[in-house]
PDB file of C-alpha atoms in Angstrom:
ATOM      1  CA  UNK A   1      -0.087  -0.103  -0.219  1.00 48.00           C
ATOM      2  CA  UNK A   2       0.794   3.494  -0.409  1.00 50.00           C
ATOM      3  CA  UNK A   3       2.732   5.451   2.732  1.00 51.00           C
ATOM      4  CA  UNK A   4       1.271   8.460   4.216  1.00 53.00           C
ATOM      5  CA  UNK A   5       3.705  10.446   6.283  1.00 48.00           C
ATOM      6  CA  UNK A   6       7.202   9.798   4.606  1.00 46.00           C
ATOM      7  CA  UNK A   7       7.381  13.170   3.109  1.00 52.00           C
ATOM      8  CA  UNK A   8       5.046  14.642   5.917  1.00 59.00           C
ATOM      9  CA  UNK A   9       5.581  13.002   9.147  1.00 66.00           C
ATOM     10  CA  UNK A  10       3.027  12.512  11.583  1.00 77.00           C
ATOM     11  CA  UNK A  11       4.543  13.951  14.794  1.00 75.00           C
ATOM     12  CA  UNK A  12       2.504  12.969  18.056  1.00 80.00           C
ATOM     13  CA  UNK A  13       1.237  16.039  20.029  1.00 76.00           C
ATOM     14  CA  UNK A  14       3.932  15.481  23.028  1.00 78.00           C
ATOM     15  CA  UNK A  15       7.362  14.328  23.787  1.00 80.00           C
ATOM     16  CA  UNK A  16       8.224  11.893  26.370  1.00 80.00           C
ATOM     17  CA  UNK A  17      11.392  10.632  27.845  1.00 81.00           C
ATOM     18  CA  UNK A  18      12.652   7.074  26.618  1.00 75.00           C
ATOM     19  CA  UNK A  19      12.125   5.817  30.245  1.00 75.00           C
ATOM     20  CA  UNK A  20       8.359   7.365  30.340  1.00 77.00           C
ATOM     21  CA  UNK A  21       7.753   4.234  28.106  1.00 71.00           C
ATOM     22  CA  UNK A  22       8.598   1.904  30.469  1.00 69.00           C
ATOM     23  CA  UNK A  23       7.700   3.547  33.811  1.00 75.00           C
ATOM     24  CA  UNK A  24       4.092   4.949  33.389  1.00 79.00           C
ATOM     25  CA  UNK A  25       1.102   4.426  31.138  1.00 84.00           C
ATOM     26  CA  UNK A  26       0.574   6.935  28.974  1.00 85.00           C
ATOM     27  CA  UNK A  27      -1.533   8.186  25.960  1.00 89.00           C
ATOM     28  CA  UNK A  28      -0.126   9.634  22.619  1.00 88.00           C
ATOM     29  CA  UNK A  29      -2.294  12.089  20.635  1.00 91.00           C
ATOM     30  CA  UNK A  30      -1.766  12.386  16.684  1.00 91.00           C
ATOM     31  CA  UNK A  31      -3.908  14.799  13.970  1.00 91.00           C
ATOM     32  CA  UNK A  32      -3.987  12.442  10.909  1.00 89.00           C
ATOM     33  CA  UNK A  33      -6.872  13.241   8.221  1.00 87.00           C
ATOM     34  CA  UNK A  34      -7.452   9.890   6.217  1.00 87.00           C
ATOM     35  CA  UNK A  35      -7.857  10.364   2.736  1.00 86.00           C
ATOM     36  CA  UNK A  36     -11.733   8.532   3.049  1.00 87.00           C
ATOM     37  CA  UNK A  37     -12.866  11.310   5.530  1.00 87.00           C
ATOM     38  CA  UNK A  38     -12.370  14.317   3.645  1.00 82.00           C
ATOM     39  CA  UNK A  39     -16.010  14.829   4.567  1.00 88.00           C
ATOM     40  CA  UNK A  40     -15.773  14.872   8.139  1.00 91.00           C
ATOM     41  CA  UNK A  41     -17.819  17.436   9.894  1.00 91.00           C
ATOM     42  CA  UNK A  42     -16.957  16.353  13.357  1.00 92.00           C
ATOM     43  CA  UNK A  43     -15.698  18.886  15.706  1.00 91.00           C
ATOM     44  CA  UNK A  44     -12.037  19.202  16.394  1.00 93.00           C
ATOM     45  CA  UNK A  45      -9.297  17.341  14.419  1.00 93.00           C
ATOM     46  CA  UNK A  46      -9.450  13.825  13.036  1.00 93.00           C
ATOM     47  CA  UNK A  47      -6.451  12.007  14.308  1.00 93.00           C
ATOM     48  CA  UNK A  48      -5.661   9.015  16.498  1.00 92.00           C
ATOM     49  CA  UNK A  49      -4.702   8.165  20.213  1.00 92.00           C
ATOM     50  CA  UNK A  50      -2.142   5.817  20.915  1.00 88.00           C
ATOM     51  CA  UNK A  51      -1.639   4.176  24.611  1.00 87.00           C
ATOM     52  CA  UNK A  52       1.401   2.808  26.013  1.00 82.00           C
ATOM     53  CA  UNK A  53       1.514   0.523  28.534  1.00 81.00           C
ATOM     54  CA  UNK A  54       4.677  -1.035  30.372  1.00 76.00           C
ATOM     55  CA  UNK A  55       5.358  -4.756  30.667  1.00 70.00           C
ATOM     56  CA  UNK A  56       6.410  -4.581  34.524  1.00 60.00           C
ATOM     57  CA  UNK A  57       5.988  -7.845  35.216  1.00 64.00           C
ATOM     58  CA  UNK A  58       8.517  -9.376  31.811  1.00 59.00           C
ATOM     59  CA  UNK A  59      11.441  -8.137  34.207  1.00 57.00           C
ATOM     60  CA  UNK A  60      12.862  -6.835  30.694  1.00 61.00           C
ATOM     61  CA  UNK A  61      13.283  -2.717  30.875  1.00 53.00           C
ATOM     62  CA  UNK A  62      12.695  -2.561  27.319  1.00 59.00           C
ATOM     63  CA  UNK A  63       9.203  -4.100  26.652  1.00 67.00           C
ATOM     64  CA  UNK A  64       5.738  -2.300  26.663  1.00 71.00           C
ATOM     65  CA  UNK A  65       2.358  -2.580  24.764  1.00 77.00           C
ATOM     66  CA  UNK A  66       0.917  -0.338  22.280  1.00 81.00           C
ATOM     67  CA  UNK A  67      -2.805  -0.131  21.888  1.00 85.00           C
ATOM     68  CA  UNK A  68      -4.649   2.103  19.310  1.00 89.00           C
ATOM     69  CA  UNK A  69      -7.309   3.850  21.390  1.00 92.00           C
ATOM     70  CA  UNK A  70     -11.266   3.169  20.001  1.00 91.00           C
ATOM     71  CA  UNK A  71     -13.286   5.103  23.096  1.00 91.00           C
ATOM     72  CA  UNK A  72     -14.220   8.485  21.925  1.00 92.00           C
ATOM     73  CA  UNK A  73     -14.087   9.468  25.716  1.00 92.00           C
ATOM     74  CA  UNK A  74     -10.731   8.822  26.698  1.00 92.00           C
ATOM     75  CA  UNK A  75      -9.746  11.263  23.462  1.00 93.00           C
ATOM     76  CA  UNK A  76      -8.579  15.039  24.327  1.00 93.00           C
ATOM     77  CA  UNK A  77     -10.755  17.742  23.764  1.00 93.00           C
ATOM     78  CA  UNK A  78     -10.408  18.705  19.872  1.00 94.00           C
ATOM     79  CA  UNK A  79      -9.265  15.148  18.736  1.00 95.00           C
ATOM     80  CA  UNK A  80     -11.635  12.328  17.138  1.00 95.00           C
ATOM     81  CA  UNK A  81     -10.773   8.989  15.570  1.00 94.00           C
ATOM     82  CA  UNK A  82     -12.424   7.420  12.257  1.00 93.00           C
ATOM     83  CA  UNK A  83     -12.096   4.307  13.588  1.00 90.00           C
ATOM     84  CA  UNK A  84     -13.790   2.696  10.621  1.00 90.00           C
ATOM     85  CA  UNK A  85     -10.525   3.545   8.252  1.00 89.00           C
ATOM     86  CA  UNK A  86      -7.362   4.547  10.733  1.00 88.00           C
ATOM     87  CA  UNK A  87      -6.560   0.923  11.718  1.00 86.00           C
ATOM     88  CA  UNK A  88      -3.727  -0.185  14.100  1.00 83.00           C
ATOM     89  CA  UNK A  89      -2.223  -2.699  11.391  1.00 82.00           C
ATOM     90  CA  UNK A  90      -1.673   0.236   9.376  1.00 82.00           C
ATOM     91  CA  UNK A  91       0.222   2.710  11.632  1.00 82.00           C
ATOM     92  CA  UNK A  92       3.966   2.001  11.582  1.00 78.00           C
ATOM     93  CA  UNK A  93       5.950   3.970  14.766  1.00 78.00           C
ATOM     94  CA  UNK A  94       9.390   5.038  15.297  1.00 75.00           C
ATOM     95  CA  UNK A  95      11.058   7.340  17.726  1.00 74.00           C
ATOM     96  CA  UNK A  96      12.759  10.540  16.896  1.00 75.00           C
ATOM     97  CA  UNK A  97      15.405  12.013  18.629  1.00 70.00           C
ATOM     98  CA  UNK A  98      16.701  15.526  18.460  1.00 66.00           C
ATOM     99  CA  UNK A  99      20.784  15.456  18.789  1.00 63.00           C
ATOM    100  CA  UNK A 100      21.673  18.808  17.547  1.00 58.00           C
ATOM    101  CA  UNK A 101      21.696  21.954  18.944  1.00 57.00           C
ATOM    102  CA  UNK A 102      19.847  25.909  17.819  1.00 56.00           C
ATOM    103  CA  UNK A 103      22.631  26.282  15.242  1.00 53.00           C
ATOM    104  CA  UNK A 104      23.170  22.806  13.888  1.00 52.00           C
ATOM    105  CA  UNK A 105      20.057  20.863  14.318  1.00 49.00           C
ATOM    106  CA  UNK A 106      20.517  16.846  14.115  1.00 51.00           C
ATOM    107  CA  UNK A 107      17.470  14.960  14.171  1.00 52.00           C
ATOM    108  CA  UNK A 108      18.142  11.421  13.990  1.00 51.00           C
ATOM    109  CA  UNK A 109      15.268   8.300  13.678  1.00 51.00           C
ATOM    110  CA  UNK A 110      16.158   5.181  14.823  1.00 50.00           C
ATOM    111  CA  UNK A 111      14.497   3.072  11.619  1.00 44.00           C
ATOM    112  CA  UNK A 112      13.383  -0.433  11.809  1.00 39.00           C
ATOM    113  CA  UNK A 113      13.547  -0.641  15.838  1.00 46.00           C
ATOM    114  CA  UNK A 114      10.425   0.162  16.887  1.00 54.00           C
ATOM    115  CA  UNK A 115       7.574  -2.388  17.619  1.00 54.00           C
ATOM    116  CA  UNK A 116       4.152  -2.764  18.883  1.00 55.00           C
ATOM    117  CA  UNK A 117       5.774  -4.225  21.793  1.00 55.00           C
ATOM    118  CA  UNK A 118       9.574  -2.947  22.205  1.00 57.00           C
ATOM    119  CA  UNK A 119      11.738  -0.408  21.879  1.00 58.00           C
ATOM    120  CA  UNK A 120      14.512  -2.778  19.831  1.00 59.00           C
ATOM    121  CA  UNK A 121      16.751  -2.511  22.791  1.00 61.00           C
ATOM    122  CA  UNK A 122      19.945  -4.971  21.779  1.00 61.00           C
ATOM    123  CA  UNK A 123      22.018  -4.092  24.645  1.00 67.00           C
ATOM    124  CA  UNK A 124      21.966  -2.580  28.269  1.00 71.00           C
ATOM    125  CA  UNK A 125      24.975  -1.047  30.064  1.00 74.00           C
ATOM    126  CA  UNK A 126      25.581   0.923  33.069  1.00 73.00           C
ATOM    127  CA  UNK A 127      23.097   1.752  35.908  1.00 74.00           C
ATOM    128  CA  UNK A 128      22.219   4.553  37.949  1.00 69.00           C
ATOM    129  CA  UNK A 129      22.849   7.846  36.003  1.00 68.00           C
ATOM    130  CA  UNK A 130      25.241   6.189  33.453  1.00 74.00           C
ATOM    131  CA  UNK A 131      22.515   3.490  32.209  1.00 74.00           C
ATOM    132  CA  UNK A 132      22.151   3.672  28.418  1.00 76.00           C
ATOM    133  CA  UNK A 133      20.328   1.128  25.840  1.00 70.00           C
ATOM    134  CA  UNK A 134      21.694   0.472  22.577  1.00 71.00           C
ATOM    135  CA  UNK A 135      18.759   0.799  20.060  1.00 66.00           C
ATOM    136  CA  UNK A 136      20.221   0.048  16.557  1.00 63.00           C
ATOM    137  CA  UNK A 137      23.719   1.649  16.530  1.00 67.00           C
ATOM    138  CA  UNK A 138      22.497   4.300  18.901  1.00 70.00           C
ATOM    139  CA  UNK A 139      23.305   4.748  22.569  1.00 75.00           C
ATOM    140  CA  UNK A 140      20.441   6.500  24.428  1.00 76.00           C
ATOM    141  CA  UNK A 141      19.941   7.195  27.872  1.00 77.00           C
ATOM    142  CA  UNK A 142      16.760   6.656  29.437  1.00 76.00           C
ATOM    143  CA  UNK A 143      16.173  10.647  30.396  1.00 80.00           C
ATOM    144  CA  UNK A 144      17.026  11.432  26.416  1.00 79.00           C
ATOM    145  CA  UNK A 145      13.586  13.193  25.300  1.00 80.00           C
ATOM    146  CA  UNK A 146      11.956  12.194  21.926  1.00 78.00           C
ATOM    147  CA  UNK A 147       8.777  12.435  19.777  1.00 78.00           C
ATOM    148  CA  UNK A 148       6.688   9.644  18.483  1.00 79.00           C
ATOM    149  CA  UNK A 149       6.590   9.805  14.550  1.00 79.00           C
ATOM    150  CA  UNK A 150       3.698   7.449  13.089  1.00 81.00           C
ATOM    151  CA  UNK A 151       3.542   6.510   9.197  1.00 79.00           C
ATOM    152  CA  UNK A 152       0.512   5.180   7.561  1.00 80.00           C
ATOM    153  CA  UNK A 153      -0.344   2.530   5.091  1.00 79.00           C
ATOM    154  CA  UNK A 154      -3.009   3.223   3.109  1.00 77.00           C
TER     155      UNK A 154
END
């Protein structure tokens, strides 16, 4: 199918720290107007809401579950979903890290490392404040901030 978002990424509303995925349940909202909903007259913007729930029982510091929220009552004001066309199977996620500074921005996408159940951590090293995870070829500290990016296959 056609991938939507490769030219224009679909960013989550909020940023988070890597460790947040594994410590607390959180919702991440995305604006997305599906081509099949051009005549939408519902109030607010079209989009979807993803809920991340850590897998505390697994004993593995990189496991979590992601579910698309279909209950409109859980959505923030100004956002609604068209569950008849926006399906979890068609949403592809990846973290986007900003490793630059004001004068030289450097955005890094960790491609092919993010699934619906884990962040693709291949190695955990250090402990305490020096703890870091290896994601792909990148070492990431749990306190590193990122945004979730979605790509949707139509």
